[in-house]
mmCIF file of C-alpha atoms in Angstrom:
data_model
loop_
_atom_site.group_PDB
_atom_site.id
_atom_site.type_symbol
_atom_site.label_atom_id
_atom_site.label_comp_id
_atom_site.label_asym_id
_atom_site.label_seq_id
_atom_site.Cartn_x
_atom_site.Cartn_y
_atom_site.Cartn_z
ATOM 1 C CA MET A 204 -29.380 1.418 24.385
ATOM 2 C CA ASN A 205 -29.243 1.199 20.466
ATOM 3 C CA MET A 206 -26.685 -0.746 19.258
ATOM 4 C CA PRO A 207 -24.418 1.062 16.551
ATOM 5 C CA SER A 208 -24.440 -0.689 12.744
ATOM 6 C CA GLU A 209 -21.241 -2.528 12.424
ATOM 7 C CA PRO A 210 -18.807 -0.318 14.263
ATOM 8 C CA TYR A 211 -15.067 -0.405 13.337
ATOM 9 C CA LEU A 212 -13.976 -2.298 16.470
ATOM 10 C CA LEU A 213 -16.585 -5.425 16.017
ATOM 11 C CA ARG A 214 -15.903 -5.237 12.183
ATOM 12 C CA LEU A 215 -12.411 -5.730 13.004
ATOM 13 C CA ALA A 216 -13.261 -8.359 15.562
ATOM 14 C CA ALA A 217 -15.818 -10.265 12.920
ATOM 15 C CA ARG A 218 -12.920 -10.152 10.097
ATOM 16 C CA LEU A 219 -9.949 -11.406 12.374
ATOM 17 C CA GLY A 220 -12.442 -14.101 13.643
ATOM 18 C CA ARG A 221 -13.132 -15.500 10.254
ATOM 19 C CA GLY A 222 -9.343 -15.536 9.373
ATOM 20 C CA LEU A 223 -8.856 -17.285 12.719
ATOM 21 C CA GLU A 224 -11.130 -19.765 11.900
ATOM 22 C CA ARG A 225 -8.203 -21.684 10.141
ATOM 23 C CA MET A 226 -6.194 -22.220 13.200
ATOM 24 C CA PRO A 227 -6.476 -25.588 14.584
ATOM 25 C CA ALA A 228 -8.611 -26.236 17.512
ATOM 26 C CA GLY A 229 -5.685 -27.487 19.662
ATOM 27 C CA ARG A 230 -3.768 -24.249 19.375
ATOM 28 C CA ARG A 231 -6.988 -21.780 19.629
ATOM 29 C CA GLU A 232 -7.631 -23.570 23.117
ATOM 30 C CA ARG A 233 -4.040 -22.836 24.281
ATOM 31 C CA HIS A 234 -4.107 -19.280 23.468
ATOM 32 C CA ARG A 235 -7.898 -19.184 25.105
ATOM 33 C CA GLU A 236 -6.653 -20.592 27.936
ATOM 34 C CA PHE A 237 -3.564 -18.620 28.027
ATOM 35 C CA ILE A 238 -5.983 -15.443 28.666
ATOM 36 C CA MET A 239 -8.368 -17.265 30.529
ATOM 37 C CA SER A 240 -5.415 -17.657 32.999
ATOM 38 C CA GLN A 241 -4.922 -13.941 33.278
ATOM 39 C CA GLN A 242 -8.363 -13.039 34.847
ATOM 40 C CA MET A 243 -8.222 -11.860 38.449
ATOM 41 C CA PRO A 244 -10.670 -12.806 41.388
ATOM 42 C CA ASP A 245 -12.615 -9.299 40.756
ATOM 43 C CA GLY A 246 -13.714 -10.805 37.102
ATOM 44 C CA GLY A 247 -11.281 -8.392 35.323
ATOM 45 C CA PHE A 248 -8.105 -9.183 33.589
ATOM 46 C CA SER A 249 -4.096 -8.080 34.215
ATOM 47 C CA GLY A 250 -1.204 -7.137 32.625
ATOM 48 C CA ARG A 251 2.255 -8.000 33.822
ATOM 49 C CA ASP A 252 1.675 -6.106 37.392
ATOM 50 C CA GLY A 253 -0.845 -8.812 38.608
ATOM 51 C CA GLN A 254 -3.399 -6.129 38.835
ATOM 52 C CA SER A 255 -7.032 -5.851 37.166
ATOM 53 C CA ASP A 256 -7.121 -3.254 34.443
ATOM 54 C CA LEU A 257 -9.798 -1.936 31.992
ATOM 55 C CA TYR A 258 -7.253 -1.799 29.352
ATOM 56 C CA TYR A 259 -5.888 -5.138 29.465
ATOM 57 C CA THR A 260 -9.587 -6.665 30.048
ATOM 58 C CA SER A 261 -10.621 -5.070 26.967
ATOM 59 C CA PHE A 262 -7.763 -6.771 24.883
ATOM 60 C CA ALA A 263 -8.546 -9.835 26.887
ATOM 61 C CA VAL A 264 -12.011 -10.227 25.708
ATOM 62 C CA ARG A 265 -11.219 -8.786 22.080
ATOM 63 C CA GLY A 266 -8.718 -12.101 22.126
ATOM 64 C CA LEU A 267 -11.740 -14.176 23.274
ATOM 65 C CA ALA A 268 -13.812 -13.077 21.046
ATOM 66 C CA VAL A 269 -11.476 -13.246 17.943
ATOM 67 C CA LEU A 270 -11.033 -16.962 19.232
ATOM 68 C CA GLY A 271 -14.955 -17.838 19.105
ATOM 69 C CA GLY A 272 -16.311 -15.778 21.514
ATOM 70 C CA LEU A 273 -17.233 -15.679 25.467
ATOM 71 C CA THR A 274 -19.196 -18.197 27.001
ATOM 72 C CA PRO A 275 -22.312 -16.780 28.876
ATOM 73 C CA GLU A 276 -20.332 -17.647 32.416
ATOM 74 C CA GLN A 277 -17.357 -16.014 30.924
ATOM 75 C CA ALA A 278 -19.559 -12.853 30.016
ATOM 76 C CA GLU A 279 -21.079 -12.762 33.434
ATOM 77 C CA SER A 280 -17.889 -12.645 34.962
ATOM 78 C CA VAL A 281 -16.338 -9.776 33.172
ATOM 79 C CA CYS A 282 -19.531 -7.904 33.555
ATOM 80 C CA GLN A 283 -19.307 -7.963 37.570
ATOM 81 C CA TYR A 284 -15.723 -6.167 36.760
ATOM 82 C CA VAL A 285 -17.038 -3.348 34.309
ATOM 83 C CA ARG A 286 -20.173 -2.852 36.625
ATOM 84 C CA ALA A 287 -17.998 -1.870 39.539
ATOM 85 C CA ARG A 288 -15.645 0.625 37.353
ATOM 86 C CA SER A 289 -17.494 4.396 37.625
ATOM 87 C CA GLN A 290 -16.788 5.470 34.050
ATOM 88 C CA ASP A 291 -17.239 9.514 35.285
ATOM 89 C CA SER A 292 -13.551 9.688 36.053
ATOM 90 C CA MET A 293 -11.879 7.749 33.110
ATOM 91 C CA HIS A 294 -9.766 9.175 30.812
ATOM 92 C CA VAL A 295 -10.083 8.542 26.950
ATOM 93 C CA ILE A 296 -8.241 4.805 26.995
ATOM 94 C CA ASP A 297 -10.402 3.538 29.898
ATOM 95 C CA ARG A 298 -13.252 4.863 28.925
ATOM 96 C CA ILE A 299 -13.114 3.356 25.618
ATOM 97 C CA SER A 300 -12.051 0.034 26.999
ATOM 98 C CA TRP A 301 -15.102 0.002 29.560
ATOM 99 C CA LEU A 302 -17.645 0.833 26.529
ATOM 100 C CA TYR A 303 -16.015 -1.987 23.969
ATOM 101 C CA THR A 304 -16.017 -4.513 26.909
ATOM 102 C CA ALA A 305 -19.661 -3.502 27.852
ATOM 103 C CA LEU A 306 -20.889 -4.284 24.055
ATOM 104 C CA VAL A 307 -18.940 -7.390 24.129
ATOM 105 C CA VAL A 308 -20.053 -8.865 27.407
ATOM 106 C CA LEU A 309 -24.109 -7.670 26.332
ATOM 107 C CA SER A 310 -23.694 -9.567 22.873
ATOM 108 C CA ALA A 311 -22.046 -12.692 24.658
ATOM 109 C CA GLY A 312 -24.015 -12.672 27.814
ATOM 110 C CA ARG A 313 -27.328 -10.767 27.373
ATOM 111 C CA THR A 314 -26.328 -8.975 30.642
ATOM 112 C CA ASP A 315 -27.007 -5.384 29.716
ATOM 113 C CA VAL A 316 -23.780 -3.739 31.985
ATOM 114 C CA PHE A 317 -26.071 -0.409 30.765
ATOM 115 C CA ASP A 318 -28.740 -0.971 33.185
ATOM 116 C CA ASP A 319 -26.414 0.244 36.213
ATOM 117 C CA ALA A 320 -24.665 3.128 34.092
ATOM 118 C CA GLY A 321 -27.505 5.826 35.543
ATOM 119 C CA GLU A 322 -29.598 7.989 33.356
ATOM 120 C CA ASN A 323 -27.996 9.559 30.214
ATOM 121 C CA TRP A 324 -25.068 7.875 30.500
ATOM 122 C CA GLU A 325 -24.232 8.277 26.769
ATOM 123 C CA ASP A 326 -24.537 11.967 27.097
ATOM 124 C CA ARG A 327 -22.334 12.143 29.897
ATOM 125 C CA ILE A 328 -19.497 10.299 27.973
ATOM 126 C CA VAL A 329 -19.900 12.797 24.979
ATOM 127 C CA GLU A 330 -19.494 15.645 27.083
ATOM 128 C CA GLN A 331 -16.522 14.408 28.797
ATOM 129 C CA MET A 332 -15.143 13.426 25.147
ATOM 130 C CA GLU A 333 -15.898 16.771 24.086
ATOM 131 C CA ARG A 334 -14.109 18.399 27.244
ATOM 132 C CA VAL A 335 -10.498 16.708 26.174
ATOM 133 C CA ARG A 336 -11.143 18.508 22.227
ATOM 134 C CA THR A 337 -8.339 20.903 21.497
ATOM 135 C CA LYS A 338 -8.249 23.611 19.565
ATOM 136 C CA ASP A 339 -6.075 22.002 16.601
ATOM 137 C CA GLY A 340 -9.192 20.106 16.146
ATOM 138 C CA GLY A 341 -7.903 16.913 18.018
ATOM 139 C CA TYR A 342 -8.625 15.405 21.000
ATOM 140 C CA ALA A 343 -6.001 15.314 23.963
ATOM 141 C CA LYS A 344 -5.778 12.068 26.727
ATOM 142 C CA SER A 345 -7.146 14.510 29.584
ATOM 143 C CA GLU A 346 -8.309 18.016 30.146
ATOM 144 C CA ASP A 347 -4.780 19.310 30.798
ATOM 145 C CA GLY A 348 -3.933 18.247 27.181
ATOM 146 C CA SER A 349 -3.202 21.486 25.476
ATOM 147 C CA ALA A 350 -2.651 19.443 21.784
ATOM 148 C CA GLY A 351 -4.631 16.885 20.101
ATOM 149 C CA SER A 352 -3.165 13.393 20.030
ATOM 150 C CA THR A 353 -3.446 11.107 17.036
ATOM 151 C CA TYR A 354 -4.030 8.271 19.207
ATOM 152 C CA HIS A 355 -6.375 9.664 21.053
ATOM 153 C CA SER A 356 -8.633 11.214 18.601
ATOM 154 C CA PHE A 357 -8.854 7.558 16.767
ATOM 155 C CA LEU A 358 -10.167 6.544 20.201
ATOM 156 C CA VAL A 359 -12.639 9.325 20.634
ATOM 157 C CA THR A 360 -13.838 8.374 16.817
ATOM 158 C CA LEU A 361 -14.310 4.897 17.716
ATOM 159 C CA SER A 362 -16.005 6.107 21.030
ATOM 160 C CA TYR A 363 -18.435 7.987 18.919
ATOM 161 C CA GLU A 364 -19.252 5.143 16.604
ATOM 162 C CA LEU A 365 -19.894 2.382 19.477
ATOM 163 C CA LEU A 366 -22.384 5.144 20.887
ATOM 164 C CA GLY A 367 -23.857 5.559 17.506
ATOM 165 C CA ARG A 368 -23.298 9.130 17.679
ATOM 166 C CA GLU A 369 -21.822 11.754 14.836
ATOM 167 C CA LEU A 370 -18.803 13.255 15.481
ATOM 168 C CA PRO A 371 -18.834 16.983 16.157
ATOM 169 C CA ASP A 372 -16.839 18.819 13.797
ATOM 170 C CA PRO A 373 -15.458 15.811 11.660
ATOM 171 C CA GLU A 374 -13.481 18.511 9.211
ATOM 172 C CA GLY A 375 -11.785 19.872 12.129
ATOM 173 C CA LEU A 376 -10.283 16.433 12.589
ATOM 174 C CA VAL A 377 -9.578 15.394 9.517
ATOM 175 C CA ARG A 378 -7.644 19.095 9.324
ATOM 176 C CA PHE A 379 -6.264 18.091 12.469
ATOM 177 C CA LEU A 380 -4.610 14.796 11.145
ATOM 178 C CA TYR A 381 -3.409 16.216 7.601
ATOM 179 C CA ASP A 382 -1.474 18.439 9.394
ATOM 180 C CA ARG A 383 0.000 15.445 11.366
ATOM 181 C CA GLN A 384 1.632 13.780 7.955
ATOM 182 C CA ARG A 385 5.664 14.229 7.529
ATOM 183 C CA ASP A 386 7.435 14.126 4.508
ATOM 184 C CA ASP A 387 7.727 10.619 5.134
ATOM 185 C CA GLY A 388 4.674 9.682 4.151
ATOM 186 C CA GLY A 389 3.144 8.778 7.359
ATOM 187 C CA PHE A 390 1.731 10.624 10.436
ATOM 188 C CA VAL A 391 3.367 11.640 13.777
ATOM 189 C CA GLU A 392 1.535 11.326 17.206
ATOM 190 C CA ILE A 393 1.939 15.091 18.652
ATOM 191 C CA ALA A 394 2.694 18.139 16.459
ATOM 192 C CA PRO A 395 6.428 18.858 17.478
ATOM 193 C CA MET A 396 7.239 15.059 16.368
ATOM 194 C CA LYS A 397 9.188 15.057 12.931
ATOM 195 C CA ARG A 398 9.772 11.341 12.253
ATOM 196 C CA SER A 399 6.032 9.169 11.888
ATOM 197 C CA GLY A 400 5.405 6.627 13.409
ATOM 198 C CA THR A 401 3.497 3.021 12.388
ATOM 199 C CA ASN A 402 0.933 3.116 15.022
ATOM 200 C CA PRO A 403 -0.056 7.287 14.780
ATOM 201 C CA THR A 404 0.021 6.150 10.609
ATOM 202 C CA ALA A 405 -2.603 3.533 11.376
ATOM 203 C CA ALA A 406 -5.012 5.339 13.627
ATOM 204 C CA ALA A 407 -4.989 8.502 10.740
ATOM 205 C CA VAL A 408 -5.538 6.029 7.627
ATOM 206 C CA ALA A 409 -8.461 4.625 10.009
ATOM 207 C CA ILE A 410 -10.257 7.503 10.872
ATOM 208 C CA LEU A 411 -9.554 9.455 7.173
ATOM 209 C CA ARG A 412 -11.012 5.740 5.659
ATOM 210 C CA MET A 413 -14.008 6.099 7.987
ATOM 211 C CA PHE A 414 -14.919 9.639 6.332
ATOM 212 C CA ASP A 415 -13.613 8.778 2.897
ATOM 213 C CA ARG A 416 -10.808 10.628 2.949
ATOM 214 C CA ILE A 417 -8.278 8.687 1.106
ATOM 215 C CA ASP A 418 -7.045 9.638 -2.275
ATOM 216 C CA ASP A 419 -4.300 7.780 -4.490
ATOM 217 C CA GLU A 420 -1.652 10.278 -3.236
ATOM 218 C CA LEU A 421 -1.971 9.460 0.251
ATOM 219 C CA ARG A 422 -2.025 5.761 -0.550
ATOM 220 C CA ASP A 423 1.450 6.278 -2.286
ATOM 221 C CA ASP A 424 2.442 8.326 0.462
ATOM 222 C CA VAL A 425 1.631 5.350 3.109
ATOM 223 C CA ARG A 426 3.117 3.001 1.077
ATOM 224 C CA CYS A 427 6.629 4.669 0.924
ATOM 225 C CA PHE A 428 6.598 4.687 4.698
ATOM 226 C CA LEU A 429 5.417 1.237 5.216
ATOM 227 C CA GLN A 430 8.263 -0.008 3.113
ATOM 228 C CA GLU A 431 10.417 2.225 5.202
ATOM 229 C CA VAL A 432 9.097 0.497 8.582
ATOM 230 C CA HIS A 433 9.135 -3.305 7.229
ATOM 231 C CA SER A 434 11.844 -5.075 9.393
ATOM 232 C CA PRO A 435 14.293 -7.860 7.413
ATOM 233 C CA GLU A 436 12.674 -9.856 10.323
ATOM 234 C CA GLY A 437 9.284 -9.672 8.637
ATOM 235 C CA GLY A 438 7.412 -7.709 10.731
ATOM 236 C CA PHE A 439 7.110 -3.768 11.058
ATOM 237 C CA GLN A 440 8.719 -1.594 13.309
ATOM 238 C CA ALA A 441 7.390 1.320 15.569
ATOM 239 C CA ASN A 442 9.590 3.697 13.470
ATOM 240 C CA THR A 443 12.478 4.015 11.550
ATOM 241 C CA ARG A 444 14.659 4.488 14.387
ATOM 242 C CA ILE A 445 13.738 0.978 16.194
ATOM 243 C CA PRO A 446 15.736 -1.263 15.092
ATOM 244 C CA PHE A 447 13.344 -4.455 16.008
ATOM 245 C CA ALA A 448 9.623 -5.254 14.638
ATOM 246 C CA ASP A 449 7.203 -5.693 17.369
ATOM 247 C CA GLY A 450 3.625 -7.462 17.682
ATOM 248 C CA LEU A 451 1.887 -4.062 18.283
ATOM 249 C CA SER A 452 3.362 -2.350 14.891
ATOM 250 C CA THR A 453 3.186 -5.485 13.079
ATOM 251 C CA PHE A 454 -0.675 -5.570 13.430
ATOM 252 C CA THR A 455 -1.125 -1.957 12.925
ATOM 253 C CA GLY A 456 1.171 -1.966 10.034
ATOM 254 C CA LEU A 457 -0.129 -4.825 7.994
ATOM 255 C CA LEU A 458 -4.278 -3.815 9.139
ATOM 256 C CA THR A 459 -2.952 -0.222 7.445
ATOM 257 C CA ALA A 460 -1.630 -2.456 4.224
ATOM 258 C CA GLN A 461 -4.603 -4.599 3.705
ATOM 259 C CA ASP A 462 -7.197 -1.575 4.447
ATOM 260 C CA LEU A 463 -5.278 0.556 1.600
ATOM 261 C CA ARG A 464 -4.762 -2.561 -0.427
ATOM 262 C CA LEU A 465 -1.203 -2.060 -0.379
ATOM 263 C CA THR A 466 -0.127 -5.787 -1.468
ATOM 264 C CA ASP A 467 3.670 -4.708 -2.178
ATOM 265 C CA VAL A 468 4.370 -3.655 1.192
ATOM 266 C CA CYS A 469 5.429 -7.075 2.829
ATOM 267 C CA ASP A 470 5.878 -10.777 2.250
ATOM 268 C CA PRO A 471 2.598 -12.310 4.569
ATOM 269 C CA ASP A 472 5.021 -15.642 4.234
ATOM 270 C CA CYS A 473 7.798 -13.813 5.872
ATOM 271 C CA LEU A 474 5.325 -12.092 8.008
ATOM 272 C CA GLU A 475 3.774 -15.105 9.333
ATOM 273 C CA ARG A 476 7.221 -16.848 10.103
ATOM 274 C CA PHE A 477 8.020 -13.448 12.121
ATOM 275 C CA VAL A 478 5.150 -14.410 14.045
ATOM 276 C CA THR A 479 4.773 -18.170 14.440
ATOM 277 C CA ASP A 480 8.667 -19.312 14.113
ATOM 278 C CA PRO A 481 8.876 -21.948 16.724
ATOM 279 C CA GLU A 482 12.441 -20.516 18.207
ATOM 280 C CA GLU A 483 12.407 -16.878 17.478
ATOM 281 C CA GLY A 484 8.556 -16.172 17.040
ATOM 282 C CA LEU A 485 6.472 -13.991 18.877
ATOM 283 C CA GLU A 486 3.782 -17.335 19.378
ATOM 284 C CA LEU A 487 4.976 -19.037 22.855
ATOM 285 C CA PRO A 488 4.122 -22.932 22.490
ATOM 286 C CA THR A 489 2.092 -22.657 25.969
ATOM 287 C CA GLY A 490 -0.139 -19.977 24.618
ATOM 288 C CA GLY A 491 0.196 -16.242 24.211
ATOM 289 C CA PHE A 492 2.478 -13.854 22.227
ATOM 290 C CA ARG A 493 5.155 -11.798 23.655
ATOM 291 C CA GLY A 494 5.878 -8.397 22.317
ATOM 292 C CA ALA A 495 9.012 -8.947 20.256
ATOM 293 C CA GLY A 496 11.896 -11.039 19.715
ATOM 294 C CA TRP A 497 13.542 -9.830 22.438
ATOM 295 C CA ASP A 498 10.640 -10.407 25.162
ATOM 296 C CA GLU A 499 9.954 -13.161 27.658
ATOM 297 C CA GLN A 500 6.563 -13.363 28.505
ATOM 298 C CA ALA A 501 3.168 -13.587 26.693
ATOM 299 C CA ASP A 502 0.439 -10.724 28.071
ATOM 300 C CA VAL A 503 -3.234 -10.345 26.868
ATOM 301 C CA GLU A 504 -2.492 -7.411 24.942
ATOM 302 C CA TYR A 505 0.578 -8.910 22.745
ATOM 303 C CA THR A 506 -1.788 -12.252 22.563
ATOM 304 C CA PHE A 507 -4.349 -10.144 21.101
ATOM 305 C CA TYR A 508 -1.890 -8.834 18.199
ATOM 306 C CA GLY A 509 -0.347 -11.955 17.452
ATOM 307 C CA LEU A 510 -3.890 -13.291 16.846
ATOM 308 C CA GLY A 511 -4.916 -10.390 15.057
ATOM 309 C CA VAL A 512 -1.755 -10.709 12.907
ATOM 310 C CA LEU A 513 -2.750 -14.629 12.075
ATOM 311 C CA GLY A 514 -6.297 -13.141 11.517
ATOM 312 C CA LEU A 515 -5.341 -10.590 9.086
ATOM 313 C CA LEU A 516 -3.025 -12.833 7.421
ATOM 314 C CA TRP A 517 -5.723 -15.636 7.104
ATOM 315 C CA SER A 518 -8.493 -13.562 6.448
ATOM 316 C CA ASP A 519 -10.049 -13.008 2.704
ATOM 317 C CA GLU A 520 -7.924 -9.487 2.194
ATOM 318 C CA GLY A 521 -4.570 -11.551 3.566
ATOM 319 C CA ARG A 522 -5.438 -14.014 0.690
ATOM 320 C CA GLU A 523 -6.036 -11.397 -2.251
#
């Protein structure tokens, strides 16, 4: 397989990793130990149900990567899990989880997961992705979907990039995204929705940046939306109806603000306190991050988002 030239997810991991170099070694090790505590005997990582899952394995690998990378031994154990997963019946989320995890394992352990993928496996993935393309120009989660999803369109776009392939009809996807923008300045997940969300807005902005389709008007629109979902707690809400900030929305909201250079959207010091406050923050002293102030436990997904927020805040972009 020819490695793609700096795909979005790998560039982001490097950016977060550079920021997290500022984290003291003992603190980094606590978070690394938490992530490793979620690994199952089969080499995969679990969510809160205690079962190995490609989705959570991908977030565990991403978390370990931004904390300094996987050791060859860790990479080999994850490799066994990834090799046992058949990609032929995967939906979009599992497919990109499989692909990203395999690439990180390849770079960390020099173990080529793709050796067992069979001939023309890249072509098969492309064919599977195009089967979920919808008439509106976007991509759905599965072949049963009749309308495109902003989030799944983002995942498919990332998958094409990881494969080093060009997305078919990018203009159709751009038109799909423009149709998902609403009067509040943000973007919605599916067409019937009227109220924008932080996460679909981040996904739409990321795709439009890939295709160099961001202009001053769109930046101003997104600025207005992000100011609306910026919570008094310091983080970002999922939308204006959700009364609290959460780790996922805070990560994607901050990432979008930084990428569009919207420095007036949030106060970095308040945002950092939202994540790290010893009593009410998302970071747990024993390692890991929880999802929101009401949450009682950490998991590997929200640990990645928590680390991601700190990595962004401490990165060169966060200090501009």
